[in-house]
XYZ file of C-alpha atoms in Angstrom:
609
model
C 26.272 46.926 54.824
C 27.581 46.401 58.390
C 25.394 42.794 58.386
C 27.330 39.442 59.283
C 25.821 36.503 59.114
C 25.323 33.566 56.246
C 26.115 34.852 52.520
C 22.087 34.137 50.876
C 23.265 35.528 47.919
C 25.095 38.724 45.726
C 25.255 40.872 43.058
C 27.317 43.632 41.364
C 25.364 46.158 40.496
C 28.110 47.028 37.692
C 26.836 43.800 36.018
C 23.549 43.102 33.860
C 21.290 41.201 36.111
C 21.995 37.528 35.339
C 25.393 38.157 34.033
C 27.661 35.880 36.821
C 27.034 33.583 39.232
C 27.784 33.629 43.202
C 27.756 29.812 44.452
C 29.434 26.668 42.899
C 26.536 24.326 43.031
C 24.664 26.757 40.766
C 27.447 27.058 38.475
C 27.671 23.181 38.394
C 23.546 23.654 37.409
C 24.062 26.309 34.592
C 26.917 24.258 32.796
C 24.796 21.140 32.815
C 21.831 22.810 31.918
C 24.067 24.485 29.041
C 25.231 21.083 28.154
C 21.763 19.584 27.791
C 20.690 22.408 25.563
C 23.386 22.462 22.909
C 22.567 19.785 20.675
C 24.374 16.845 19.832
C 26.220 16.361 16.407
C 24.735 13.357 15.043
C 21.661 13.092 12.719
C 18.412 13.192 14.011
C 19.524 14.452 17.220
C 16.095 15.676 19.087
C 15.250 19.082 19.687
C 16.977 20.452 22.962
C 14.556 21.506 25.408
C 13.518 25.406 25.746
C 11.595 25.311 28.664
C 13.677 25.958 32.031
C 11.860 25.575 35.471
C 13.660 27.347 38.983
C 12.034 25.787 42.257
C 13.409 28.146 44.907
C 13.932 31.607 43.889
C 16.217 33.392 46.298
C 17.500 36.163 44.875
C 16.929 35.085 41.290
C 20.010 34.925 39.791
C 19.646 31.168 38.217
C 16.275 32.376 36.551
C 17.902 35.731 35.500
C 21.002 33.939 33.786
C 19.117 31.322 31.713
C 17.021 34.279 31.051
C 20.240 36.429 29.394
C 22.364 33.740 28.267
C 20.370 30.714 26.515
C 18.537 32.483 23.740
C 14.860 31.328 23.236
C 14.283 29.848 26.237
C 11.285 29.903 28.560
C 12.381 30.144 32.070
C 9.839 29.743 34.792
C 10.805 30.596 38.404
C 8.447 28.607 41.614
C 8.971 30.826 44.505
C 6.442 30.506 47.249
C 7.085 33.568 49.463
C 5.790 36.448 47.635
C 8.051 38.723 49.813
C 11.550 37.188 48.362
C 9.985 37.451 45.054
C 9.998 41.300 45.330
C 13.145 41.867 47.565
C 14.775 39.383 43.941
C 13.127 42.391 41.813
C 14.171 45.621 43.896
C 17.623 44.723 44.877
C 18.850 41.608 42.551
C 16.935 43.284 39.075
C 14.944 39.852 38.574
C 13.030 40.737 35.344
C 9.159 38.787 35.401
C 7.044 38.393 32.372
C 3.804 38.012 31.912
C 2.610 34.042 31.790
C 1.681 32.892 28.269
C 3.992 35.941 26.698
C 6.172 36.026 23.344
C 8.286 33.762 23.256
C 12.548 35.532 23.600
C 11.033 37.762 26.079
C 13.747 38.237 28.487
C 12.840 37.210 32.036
C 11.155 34.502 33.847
C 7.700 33.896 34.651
C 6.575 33.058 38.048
C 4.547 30.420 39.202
C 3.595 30.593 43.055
C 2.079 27.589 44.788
C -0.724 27.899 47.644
C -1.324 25.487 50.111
C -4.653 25.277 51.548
C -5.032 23.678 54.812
C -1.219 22.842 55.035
C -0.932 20.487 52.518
C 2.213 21.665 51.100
C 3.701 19.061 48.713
C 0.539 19.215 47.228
C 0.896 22.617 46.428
C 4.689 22.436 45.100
C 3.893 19.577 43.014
C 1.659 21.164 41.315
C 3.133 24.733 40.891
C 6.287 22.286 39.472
C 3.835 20.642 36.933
C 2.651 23.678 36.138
C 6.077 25.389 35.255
C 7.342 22.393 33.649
C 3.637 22.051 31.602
C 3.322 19.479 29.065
C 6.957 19.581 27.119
C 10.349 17.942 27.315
C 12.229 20.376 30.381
C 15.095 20.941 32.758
C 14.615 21.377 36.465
C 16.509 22.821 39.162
C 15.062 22.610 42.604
C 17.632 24.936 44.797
C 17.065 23.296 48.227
C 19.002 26.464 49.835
C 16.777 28.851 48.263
C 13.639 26.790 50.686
C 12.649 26.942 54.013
C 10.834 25.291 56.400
C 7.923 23.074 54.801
C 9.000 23.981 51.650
C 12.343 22.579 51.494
C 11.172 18.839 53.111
C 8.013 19.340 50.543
C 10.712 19.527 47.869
C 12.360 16.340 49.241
C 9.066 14.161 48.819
C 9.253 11.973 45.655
C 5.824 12.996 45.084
C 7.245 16.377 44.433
C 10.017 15.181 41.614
C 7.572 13.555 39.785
C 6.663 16.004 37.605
C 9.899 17.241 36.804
C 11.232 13.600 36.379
C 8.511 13.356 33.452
C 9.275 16.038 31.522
C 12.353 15.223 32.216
C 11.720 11.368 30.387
C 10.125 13.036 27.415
C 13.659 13.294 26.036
C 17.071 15.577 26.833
C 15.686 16.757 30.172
C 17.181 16.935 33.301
C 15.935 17.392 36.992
C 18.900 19.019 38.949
C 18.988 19.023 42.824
C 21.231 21.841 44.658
C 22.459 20.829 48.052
C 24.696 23.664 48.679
C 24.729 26.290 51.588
C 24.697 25.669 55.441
C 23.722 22.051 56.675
C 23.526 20.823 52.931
C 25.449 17.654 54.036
C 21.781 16.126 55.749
C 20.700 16.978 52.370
C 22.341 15.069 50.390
C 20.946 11.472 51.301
C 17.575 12.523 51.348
C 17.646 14.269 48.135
C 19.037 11.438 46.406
C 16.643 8.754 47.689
C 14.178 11.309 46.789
C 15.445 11.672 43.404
C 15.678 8.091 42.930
C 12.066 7.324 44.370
C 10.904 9.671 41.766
C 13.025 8.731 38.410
C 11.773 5.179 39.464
C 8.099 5.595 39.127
C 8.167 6.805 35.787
C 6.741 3.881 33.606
C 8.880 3.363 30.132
C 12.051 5.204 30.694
C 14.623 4.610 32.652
C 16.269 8.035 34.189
C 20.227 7.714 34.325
C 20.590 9.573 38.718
C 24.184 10.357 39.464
C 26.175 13.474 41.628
C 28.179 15.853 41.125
C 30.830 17.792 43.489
C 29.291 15.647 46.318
C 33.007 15.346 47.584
C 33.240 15.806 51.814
C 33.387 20.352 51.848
C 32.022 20.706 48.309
C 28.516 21.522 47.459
C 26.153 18.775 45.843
C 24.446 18.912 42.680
C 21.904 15.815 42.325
C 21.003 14.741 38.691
C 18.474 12.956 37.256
C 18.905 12.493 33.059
C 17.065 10.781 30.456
C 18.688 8.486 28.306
C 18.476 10.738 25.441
C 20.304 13.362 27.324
C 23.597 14.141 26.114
C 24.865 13.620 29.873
C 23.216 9.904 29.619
C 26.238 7.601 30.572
C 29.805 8.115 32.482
C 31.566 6.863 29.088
C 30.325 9.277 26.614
C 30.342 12.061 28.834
C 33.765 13.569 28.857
C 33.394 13.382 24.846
C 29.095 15.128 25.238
C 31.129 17.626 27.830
C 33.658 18.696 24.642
C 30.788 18.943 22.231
C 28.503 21.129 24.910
C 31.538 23.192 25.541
C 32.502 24.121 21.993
C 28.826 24.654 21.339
C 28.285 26.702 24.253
C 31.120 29.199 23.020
C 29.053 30.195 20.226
C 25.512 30.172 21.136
C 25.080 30.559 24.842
C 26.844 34.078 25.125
C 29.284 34.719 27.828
C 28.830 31.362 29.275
C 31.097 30.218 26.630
C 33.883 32.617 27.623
C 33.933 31.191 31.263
C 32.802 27.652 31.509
C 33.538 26.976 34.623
C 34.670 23.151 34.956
C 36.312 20.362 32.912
C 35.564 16.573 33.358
C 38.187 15.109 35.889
C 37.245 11.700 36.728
C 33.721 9.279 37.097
C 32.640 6.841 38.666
C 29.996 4.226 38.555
C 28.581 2.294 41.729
C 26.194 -0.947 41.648
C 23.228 0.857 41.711
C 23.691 3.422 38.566
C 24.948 6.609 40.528
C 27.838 8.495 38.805
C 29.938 10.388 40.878
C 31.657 13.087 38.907
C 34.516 15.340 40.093
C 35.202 18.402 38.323
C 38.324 20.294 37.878
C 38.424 23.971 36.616
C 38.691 24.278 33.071
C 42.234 25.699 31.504
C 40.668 27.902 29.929
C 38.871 29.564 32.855
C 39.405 33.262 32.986
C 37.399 34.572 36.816
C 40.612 36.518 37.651
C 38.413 39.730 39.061
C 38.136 40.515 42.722
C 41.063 41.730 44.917
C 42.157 39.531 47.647
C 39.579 36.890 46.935
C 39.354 33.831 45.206
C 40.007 35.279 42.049
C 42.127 33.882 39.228
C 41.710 30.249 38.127
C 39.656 27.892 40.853
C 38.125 24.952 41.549
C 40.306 22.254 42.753
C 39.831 20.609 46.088
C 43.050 20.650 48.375
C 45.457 23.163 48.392
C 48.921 22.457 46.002
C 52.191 21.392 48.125
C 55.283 22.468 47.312
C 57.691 20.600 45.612
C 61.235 21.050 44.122
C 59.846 21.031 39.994
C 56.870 23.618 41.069
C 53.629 23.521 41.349
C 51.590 21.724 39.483
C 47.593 21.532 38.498
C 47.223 25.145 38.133
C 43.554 25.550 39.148
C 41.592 27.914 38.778
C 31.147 42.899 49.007
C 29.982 44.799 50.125
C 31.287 47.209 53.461
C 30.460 50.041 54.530
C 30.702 52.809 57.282
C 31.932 56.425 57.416
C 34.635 56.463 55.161
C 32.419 54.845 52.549
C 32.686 58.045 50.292
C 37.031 57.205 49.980
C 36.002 54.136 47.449
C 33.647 56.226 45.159
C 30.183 55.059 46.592
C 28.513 57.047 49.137
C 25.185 55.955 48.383
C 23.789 53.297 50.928
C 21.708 51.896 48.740
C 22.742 52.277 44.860
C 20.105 51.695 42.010
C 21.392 49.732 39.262
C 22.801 50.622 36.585
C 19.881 50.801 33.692
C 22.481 51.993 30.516
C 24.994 48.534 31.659
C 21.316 46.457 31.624
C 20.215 47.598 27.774
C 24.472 47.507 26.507
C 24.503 45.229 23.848
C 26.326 42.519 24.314
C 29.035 42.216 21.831
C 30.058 38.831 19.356
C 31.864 36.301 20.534
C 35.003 35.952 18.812
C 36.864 32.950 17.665
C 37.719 30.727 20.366
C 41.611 30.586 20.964
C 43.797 27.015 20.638
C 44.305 27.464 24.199
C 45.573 23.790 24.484
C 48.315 24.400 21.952
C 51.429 25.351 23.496
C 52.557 27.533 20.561
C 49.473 29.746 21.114
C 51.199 30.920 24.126
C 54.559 30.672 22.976
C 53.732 33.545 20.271
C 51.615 35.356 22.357
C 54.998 35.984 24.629
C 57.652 36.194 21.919
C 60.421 38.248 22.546
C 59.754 38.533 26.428
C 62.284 35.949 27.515
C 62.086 36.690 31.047
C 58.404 35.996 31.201
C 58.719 32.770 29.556
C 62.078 31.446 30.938
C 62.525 29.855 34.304
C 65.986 30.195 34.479
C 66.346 34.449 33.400
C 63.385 35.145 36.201
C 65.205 33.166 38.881
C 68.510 34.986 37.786
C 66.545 37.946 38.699
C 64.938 37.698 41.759
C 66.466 38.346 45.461
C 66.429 35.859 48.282
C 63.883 36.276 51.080
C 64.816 38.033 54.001
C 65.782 35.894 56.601
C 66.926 36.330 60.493
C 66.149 39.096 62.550
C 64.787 40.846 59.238
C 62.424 38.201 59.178
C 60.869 37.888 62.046
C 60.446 42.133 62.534
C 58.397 41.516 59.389
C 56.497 38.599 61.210
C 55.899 40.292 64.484
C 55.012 43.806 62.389
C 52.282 41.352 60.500
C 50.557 40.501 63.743
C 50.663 44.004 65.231
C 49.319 45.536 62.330
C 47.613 43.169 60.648
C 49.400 43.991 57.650
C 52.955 44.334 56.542
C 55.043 45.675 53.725
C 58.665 44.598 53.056
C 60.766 47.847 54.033
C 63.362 49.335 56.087
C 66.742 47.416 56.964
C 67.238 43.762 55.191
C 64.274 44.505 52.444
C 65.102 45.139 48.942
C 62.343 45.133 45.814
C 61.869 41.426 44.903
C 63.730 41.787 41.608
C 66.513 43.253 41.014
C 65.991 44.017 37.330
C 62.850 46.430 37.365
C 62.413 44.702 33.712
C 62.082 41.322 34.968
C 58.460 42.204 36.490
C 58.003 44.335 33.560
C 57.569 41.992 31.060
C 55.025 40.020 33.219
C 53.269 43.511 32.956
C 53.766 43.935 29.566
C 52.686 39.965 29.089
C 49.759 40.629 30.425
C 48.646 43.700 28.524
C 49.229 41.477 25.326
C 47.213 38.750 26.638
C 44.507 41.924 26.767
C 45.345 42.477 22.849
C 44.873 38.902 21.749
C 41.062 38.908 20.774
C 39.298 37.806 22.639
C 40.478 39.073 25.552
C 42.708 37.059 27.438
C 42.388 37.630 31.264
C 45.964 38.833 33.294
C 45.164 35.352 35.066
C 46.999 33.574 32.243
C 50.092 34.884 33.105
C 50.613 31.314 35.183
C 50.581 29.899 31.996
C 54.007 31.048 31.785
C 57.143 29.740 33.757
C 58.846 33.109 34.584
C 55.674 33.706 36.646
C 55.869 31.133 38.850
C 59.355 31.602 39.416
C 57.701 34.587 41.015
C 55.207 32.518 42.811
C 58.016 30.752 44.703
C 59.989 33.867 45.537
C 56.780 35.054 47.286
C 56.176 31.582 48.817
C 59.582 32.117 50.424
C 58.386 35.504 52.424
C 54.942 34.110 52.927
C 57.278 31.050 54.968
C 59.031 33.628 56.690
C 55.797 35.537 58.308
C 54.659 32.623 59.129
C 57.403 30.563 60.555
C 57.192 27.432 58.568
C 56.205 25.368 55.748
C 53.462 26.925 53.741
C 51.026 25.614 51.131
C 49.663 27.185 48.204
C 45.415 27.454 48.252
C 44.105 26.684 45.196
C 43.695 30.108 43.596
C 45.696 32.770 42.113
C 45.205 36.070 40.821
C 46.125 38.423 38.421
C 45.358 41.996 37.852
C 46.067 45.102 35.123
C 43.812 47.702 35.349
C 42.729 50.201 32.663
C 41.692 53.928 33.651
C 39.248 54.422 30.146
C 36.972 50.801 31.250
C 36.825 52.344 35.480
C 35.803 55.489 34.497
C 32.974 54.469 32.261
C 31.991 51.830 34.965
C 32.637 48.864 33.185
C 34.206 45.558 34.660
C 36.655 43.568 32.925
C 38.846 40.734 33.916
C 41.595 41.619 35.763
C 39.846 44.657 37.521
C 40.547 45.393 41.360
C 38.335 44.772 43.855
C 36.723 47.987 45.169
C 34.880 47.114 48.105
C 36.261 46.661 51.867
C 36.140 43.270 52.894
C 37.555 40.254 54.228
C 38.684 37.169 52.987
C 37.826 35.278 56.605
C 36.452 35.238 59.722
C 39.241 35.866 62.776
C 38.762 31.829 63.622
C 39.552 30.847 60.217
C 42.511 33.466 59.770
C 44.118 33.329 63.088
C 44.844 30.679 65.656
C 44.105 30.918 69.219
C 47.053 32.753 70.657
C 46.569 34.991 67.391
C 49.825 33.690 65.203
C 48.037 34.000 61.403
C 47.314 30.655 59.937
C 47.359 32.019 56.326
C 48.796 35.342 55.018
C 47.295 36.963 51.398
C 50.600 38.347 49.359
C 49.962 40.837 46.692
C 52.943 42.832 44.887
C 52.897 45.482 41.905
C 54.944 44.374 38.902
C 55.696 47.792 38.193
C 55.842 51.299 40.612
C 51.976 51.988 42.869
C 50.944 55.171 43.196
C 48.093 56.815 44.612
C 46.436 57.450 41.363
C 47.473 54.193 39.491
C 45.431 51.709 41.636
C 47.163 51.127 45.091
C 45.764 48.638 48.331
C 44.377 50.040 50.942
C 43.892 48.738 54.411
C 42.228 48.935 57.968
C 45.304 48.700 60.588
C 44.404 46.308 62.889
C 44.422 49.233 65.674
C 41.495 50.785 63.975
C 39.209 47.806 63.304
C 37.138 47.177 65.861
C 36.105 43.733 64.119
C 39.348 42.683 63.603
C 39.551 40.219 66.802
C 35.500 39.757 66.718
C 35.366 35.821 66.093
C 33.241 34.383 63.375
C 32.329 37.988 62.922
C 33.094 41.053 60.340
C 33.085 38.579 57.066
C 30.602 39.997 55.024
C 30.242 43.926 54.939
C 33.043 45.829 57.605
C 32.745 49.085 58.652
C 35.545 51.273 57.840
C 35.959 54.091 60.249
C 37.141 57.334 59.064
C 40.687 57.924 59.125
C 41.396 54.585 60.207
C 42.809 53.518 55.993
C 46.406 53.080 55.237
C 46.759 53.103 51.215
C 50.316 50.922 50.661
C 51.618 53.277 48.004
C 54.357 54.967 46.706
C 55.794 51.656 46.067
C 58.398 50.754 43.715
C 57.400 47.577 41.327
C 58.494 44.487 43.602
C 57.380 45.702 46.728
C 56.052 42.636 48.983
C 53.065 43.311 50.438
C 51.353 40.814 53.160
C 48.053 41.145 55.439
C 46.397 38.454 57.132
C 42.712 36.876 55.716
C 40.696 39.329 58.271
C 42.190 42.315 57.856
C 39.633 44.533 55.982
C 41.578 45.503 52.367
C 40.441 46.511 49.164
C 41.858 47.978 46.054
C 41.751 51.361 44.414
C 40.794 52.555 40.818
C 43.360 53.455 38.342
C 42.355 57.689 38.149
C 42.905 59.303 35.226
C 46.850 60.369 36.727
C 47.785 57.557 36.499
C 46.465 56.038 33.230
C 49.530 55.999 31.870
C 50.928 53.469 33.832
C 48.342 51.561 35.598
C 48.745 49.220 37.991
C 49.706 45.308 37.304
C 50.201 42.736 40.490
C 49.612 39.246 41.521
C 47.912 38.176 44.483
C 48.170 34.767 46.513
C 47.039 33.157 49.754
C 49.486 31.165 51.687
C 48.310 28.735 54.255
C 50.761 27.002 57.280
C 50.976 23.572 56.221
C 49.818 22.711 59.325
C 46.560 24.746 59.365
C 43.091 23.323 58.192
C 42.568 23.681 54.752
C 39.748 26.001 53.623
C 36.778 23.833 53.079
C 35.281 26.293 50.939
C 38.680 26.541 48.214
C-alpha cells in the first residue's frame, strides 16, 4: 500500500493461490502450455508431457497455476535469489515440495542454481537441465522475472539447450516471455537465442515462431517440436479447437476462461510464425470495477460507426480510511478455508457460437434483445450549456454525475434497463454460469453503449472512441458475505485506472473519461461507487504517480448513491474509485451496471488495451 512504481506482480488473496493470472504474456504461456498437454485425437498420439519447468520465479504464480490446474503434472520452478523465493511463499502462497516427492503433490519444486566464480550461464544451464531432467518437457523462461546476469545468462543459447532437448524428445515446448518494462530489446535477442539453440539439436528440427510480438503487446517466443500439436501455422487453428475443447474438461478452470482465439498467422522465409490472437467469444474476465474488466484482448480501440460496433473484444490502496472498504488489516493472511474449497465439476460447455443459445436464454425480454424497443427508450444526451456544466464539473471534481437542470435518467422506461438486469441474472442461472459480461451479446445493450458514448462526447468535447473493453456487473449479497468472488463482482479496492499523464493532457482537459451507470436504483447498501474528489487527493495531479496503491484520506470519499437506475455517472482514469459490497439491506435488489472507458479520438491509444 501507498507504493508506486512498476506492477512486478499481484494477487487476490480471496483467490486459491494459482487460481488467475496478472500479465498477458503469461496467459499467452499457460494456454500454450495447456494446448501442448491435451492430447491430440488421432491414434497413437504420444503421451503429453507432465513435467513443467519455470526459469524465473517472481512471485510464483506460473508455477502455482500449472500446479492447481493441470492435474499430474510435475512443475519445477528455477529461481536463483533465495530471497524472492520466500517473499513468493509469505505473500503470493507459492506451495514447494520436496524434490523426488509423490507424484499429484500440489506445488512446485525448486531448483536453485549457484555460480561459483561468476560463471553464471553455467550455473542456469544446469539448474535448467536439472528441472527439465531426462523426459520429454515444457519450458518457460520469464525474462521479467530475471535480473541482472541472470536475465543475459538466460539469453545465451548455451542456456536453451537443455530445454530445447527435452523439448525435441516429442510434444515439448520452450516458451520465452518478453513482457514487462524494456521487453522490446528483448525480443531480438531472445529469438536469435532461441533459434541458436533449437538449431544445435542434432535429428529434430524445432518449429521457432512468436506470439503477441505486435509493436505495445508483450512477446511470447516459442520453440516446438514437430510432434507438438502447435507444430505448423496450417494445422494450428484446427490443434487450437481440439486443445480448447479438451482443456474444458480436464484442465479445471482454465477451460472456463481460455483466454484467446486464433486470429491470423503468418509464415516468413526463415520458419518464424507470427501469430495474433484475439480474445475468445467465449471469454468471461468481467470482474474488477473500473478496470479492464469484461471481454479483452484486441489491439486498437473500436471506432464508431453508424451499424455499431463491431469485434466485441474482450489493487491494492490504502491509507486512513482503509477500514470504509472492509479491510483494516495492512497486511491480510490468506485465506486458508478458500485454499482447501474443493473445486467444483465443470459442467457442460454451452453452444456459445449458436445464436439460438442466446436467443432462448433472453426470451420474452424484447427490450434486451431488440435494437429498435431500447432506442425507443432511451433519452438524448444533454447538449448546450447542460453539457458543458457537466464537462467543466468533470474537471473540477474529477468526477461527475448527470443531475440538476437538463439531466434526466438515461431511459425513460425504468423497465428498459430492467430487463438488461434481469438478462443478466439469467445468464447467472444458465449452468454454468454465464458472466453479466455477455450481456453485449445482445443488441438492446449496445443501444445502451451508444447512448453513453453520446455523454462520454459531450464531457469531452469531441469524437470519442471506444477502448477495447467492457464491463458488466450484478452482484450477489449471499457470495460477498461468505468472501467468495464470482464474475461480475465489484471491485473493492481504491485505485486508479492511470497515471495523471496518461488520463489528462497538459492543460488538464481529460483525454479519456470511465462511464459506469446502475440498470436499476443504487443505494448505499446495494453496492454503490465511491470516489476521492479531486480536492481531497493529493495524488490526483502527481504525474506518472498514484497508479498502483492511493491513499485515501479520511473523510475525503463521496459514495454516488441514492441514484435512480439510469443515472450517468463519469470520472476521469486517475481519479481514485472503487466499488462497494452489496450488504445484506440491500440483497434484495442488488446492484447491476455497465462500465466503459471512452477515449478522445484524438488521444494516444492505451498501449497496454
Amino acid at each position: 500500500r501507498d507504493v508506486d512504481g512498476p506492477r512486478v506482480a499481484e494477487h487476490d488473496l480471496a483467490d486459491e493461490p494459482g487460481e488467475q493470472l496478472d500479465r498477458w504474456d503469461a496467459t499467452t504461456a499457460a494456454a500454450l502450455v495447456t494446448l501442448a498437454l491435451v492430447p491430440g485425437p488421432g491414434p497413437g498420439q504420444a503421451a503429453a508431457p507432465q513435467r513443467v519447468a519455470v526459469v524465473g520465479l517472481a512471485a510464483g504464480l506460473l508455477p502455482s497455476f500449472f500446479a492447481l490446474h493441470v492435474p499430474g503434472a510435475r512443475v519445477c520452478a528455477v529461481e536463483p535469489d533465495a530471497r524472492v523465493v520466500e517473499l513468493a511463499r509469505q505473500h503470493f502462497g507459492l506451495r514447494t515440495v520436496p524434490a523426488g516427492g509423490p507424484d499429484g503433490a500440489q506445488g512446485c519444486t525448486l531448483c536453485a542454481p549457484r555460480a561459483a566464480d561468476g560463471a553464471v550461464a553455467s550455473a542456469l544451464a544446469g539448474a535448467i537441465k536439472d528441472a527439465v531432467g531426462d523426459e520429454k518437457a515444457i519450458t518457460i523462461v520469464d525474462l521479467s522475472a530475471l535480473q541482472g546476469a541472470w536475465r543475459l545468462a538466460a539469453l545465451d543459447a548455451e542456456c536453451l539447450q537443455p530445454a530445447c532437448a527435452a523439448a525435441a524428445r516429442g510434444g515439448g515446448l520452450v516458451l520465452l516471455l518478453c513482457g514487462g518494462p524494456g521487453s522490446e530489446a528483448l525480443v531480438p535477442q531472445a529469438e536469435a537465442a532461441l533459434r541458436e539453440a533449437a538449431g544445435a539439436i542434432p535429428g529434430k528440427r524445432l518449429a521457432v515462431w512468436a506470439a503477441g510480438d505486435a509493436p505495445g503487446n508483450p512477446a511470447v517466443l516459442c520453440a516446438a517440436d514437430a510432434a507438438s500439436p502447435v507444430k505448423a501455422p496450417d494445422a494450428l487453428s484446427a490443434a487450437w479447437a481440439t486443445a480448447a475443447q479438451g482443456a474444458w474438461q480436464t484442465a479445471g478452470a482454465l477451460g472456463r476462461h481460455l483466454p484467446f482465439d486464433l486470429d491470423a498467422c503468418s509464415v516468413d522465409d526463415d520458419g518464424l510464425c507470427v501469430i495474433d490472437w484475439a480474445a475468445a467469444e467465449e471469454d468471461e474476465e468481467g470482474e474488477g470495477e473500473g478496470e479492464s474488466a469484461g471481454e479483452e484482448g484486441v489491439a486498437e480501440p473500436m471506432a464508431r460507426t453508424p451499424s455499431g460496433p463491431e469485434g466485441l473484444a474482450g489493487g491494492g490502496g490504502g491509507g486512513d480510511a482503509w477500514s470504509l472498504f472492509g479491510d483494516d488489516n495492512p497486511a491480510p493472511e490468506l485465506d486458508q478455508q478458500a485454499a482447501k474449497r474443493p473445486r467444483p465439476a465443470l459442467a457442460p460447455r454451452p453452444a456459445v457460437r449458436d445464436p439460438e443459445f442466446w436467443a432462448h436464454l433472453a426470451e420474452g425480454l424484447q427490450r434486451a434483445t431488440s435494437a429498435e424497443q431500447m432506442r425507443g427508450a432511451l433519452r438524448a444526451a444533454p447538449d448546450g450549456a447542460t453539457a458543458a456544466r457537466l464537462a467543466a464539473r468533470l474537471v473540477e471534481d474529477g468526477y461527475v454525475v448527470f443531475e440538476g437542470e437538463g439531466c434526466a435518467p438515461l431511459a425513460s422506461d425504468p423497465l428498459a434497463l430492467q430487463s438488461l438486469s434481469k438478462l443478466m441474472g439469467r445468464l447467472r442461472a444458465r449452468a454454468p454460469g454465464l458472466p453479466p459480461v455477455c450481456a453485449f451479446m445482445y443488441d438492446g445493450t449496445w443501444e445502451v453503449v451508444g447512448a453513453l458514448w453520446d455523454r462520454a462526447e459531450a464531457l469531452l468535447g469531441g469524437p470519442c472512441v471506444l477502448e477495447p473493453s467492457v464491463a458488466a456487473f450484478k452482484l450477489q449479497h449471499a457470495a460477498a458475505a461468505s468472501g467468495r468472488r464470482y464474475p461480475g463482482n465489484n471491485f473493492g479496492r481504491p485505485h486508479r485506472d492511470y497515471t495523471r499523464d496518461e488520463a489528462l493532457g497538459p492543460d488538464g482537459a481529460p483525454r479519456l473519461v470511465s462511464v459506469w451507470m446502475p440498470l436499476n436504483d443504487v443505494t448505499l447498501h446495494n453496492g454503490c461507487m465511491y470516489v476521492v474528489p479531486r480536492r481531497g487527493d493529493p495524488g490526483y495531479d502527481a504525474a506518472g504517480r498514484g497508479v498502483l496503491a492511493p491513499s485515501v484520506p479520511l473523510g475525503a470519499t463521496k459514495a454516488l448513491a441514492p441514484y435512480p437506475a439510469g443515472t450517468v455517472m463519469a470520472w476521469t482514469g486517475n481519479a481514485v474509485h472503487w466499488g462497494a459490497p452489496c450488504e445484506e439491506a440491500g440483497a434484495l435488489d442488488p446492484r447491476a451496471s455497465l462500465a466503459l472507458v471512452f477515449r478522445r479520438a484524438d488521444a494516444d491509444p492505451d498501449p497496454a488495451a
